[in-house]
Amino acid sequence: MEFATACGGQLHRTAYLLTGGDRHLAEDLVQEALSRMFVRWRRISRLENPAGYAQAVLVNTFLSLRRRRSSGERVTFEFPEIAVTDTDPALRVTLLRALQEVSPQDRAVLVLRFWEDRSVEETATALRLSATAVRSRSHRALNRMRALLGDSLTERVAAEPR
């Protein structure tokens, strides 16, 4: 499917952030979202923005998975040996760990608003929330992230060369 090839990378990046850095769960989420879309592809392909619809399906799949997940899986702090192209991998790990500490709904708001750079209205539409709820969740989630990360992150970011 050409659509999956064209949008798969973006969907995977979003899923990776939503899952708090779990690459395998991110791949499962993308596959689940694309399979849900495949069943209704004739109708979806006629939409004005099928990529936006795919993002909404991905986020909704993530949120529904979080609600029905009853297993006690725990994230490990031992990461597989993979090539890292980040200039500061410790910063990335720190941010991913902090993202894991906020609720799935708040994480979805943060990822869509600040990583995907969506407007409040676009985020509200994708998550089926009001714009006020998105602003409130953004504020609460950012405060939670600041509390988790403390001053050390602010100092680290300020010290990085631009």
JSON list of C-alpha atoms in Angstrom, two decimals, residues 10 23 34-36 52 57 74 82 100-101 104-105 119 128 141 154 160:
[
{"chain": "A", "resi": 10, "resn": "GLN", "atom": "CA", "xyz": [6.01, 9.69, 10.48]},
{"chain": "A", "resi": 23, "resn": "ARG", "atom": "CA", "xyz": [10.37, 0.63, 19.51]},
{"chain": "A", "resi": 34, "resn": "LEU", "atom": "CA", "xyz": [-2.71, 0.76, 9.37]},
{"chain": "A", "resi": 35, "resn": "SER", "atom": "CA", "xyz": [-4.65, -2.49, 9.50]},
{"chain": "A", "resi": 36, "resn": "ARG", "atom": "CA", "xyz": [-7.66, -0.66, 10.96]},
{"chain": "A", "resi": 52, "resn": "GLY", "atom": "CA", "xyz": [-4.18, 13.29, 9.57]},
{"chain": "A", "resi": 57, "resn": "VAL", "atom": "CA", "xyz": [-6.25, 6.37, 14.41]},
{"chain": "A", "resi": 74, "resn": "ARG", "atom": "CA", "xyz": [7.73, -3.05, 32.84]},
{"chain": "A", "resi": 82, "resn": "ILE", "atom": "CA", "xyz": [21.77, 0.42, 18.32]},
{"chain": "A", "resi": 100, "resn": "GLN", "atom": "CA", "xyz": [6.67, 7.55, 30.49]},
{"chain": "A", "resi": 101, "resn": "GLU", "atom": "CA", "xyz": [5.78, 9.16, 33.81]},
{"chain": "A", "resi": 104, "resn": "PRO", "atom": "CA", "xyz": [-1.07, 8.24, 28.29]},
{"chain": "A", "resi": 105, "resn": "GLN", "atom": "CA", "xyz": [-3.64, 10.95, 27.49]},
{"chain": "A", "resi": 119, "resn": "SER", "atom": "CA", "xyz": [-2.27, 23.58, 16.93]},
{"chain": "A", "resi": 128, "resn": "ARG", "atom": "CA", "xyz": [-11.67, 14.14, 20.46]},
{"chain": "A", "resi": 141, "resn": "ALA", "atom": "CA", "xyz": [1.65, 17.70, 31.58]},
{"chain": "A", "resi": 154, "resn": "THR", "atom": "CA", "xyz": [17.24, 23.38, 32.02]},
{"chain": "A", "resi": 160, "resn": "GLU", "atom": "CA", "xyz": [24.42, 23.21, 24.73]}
]
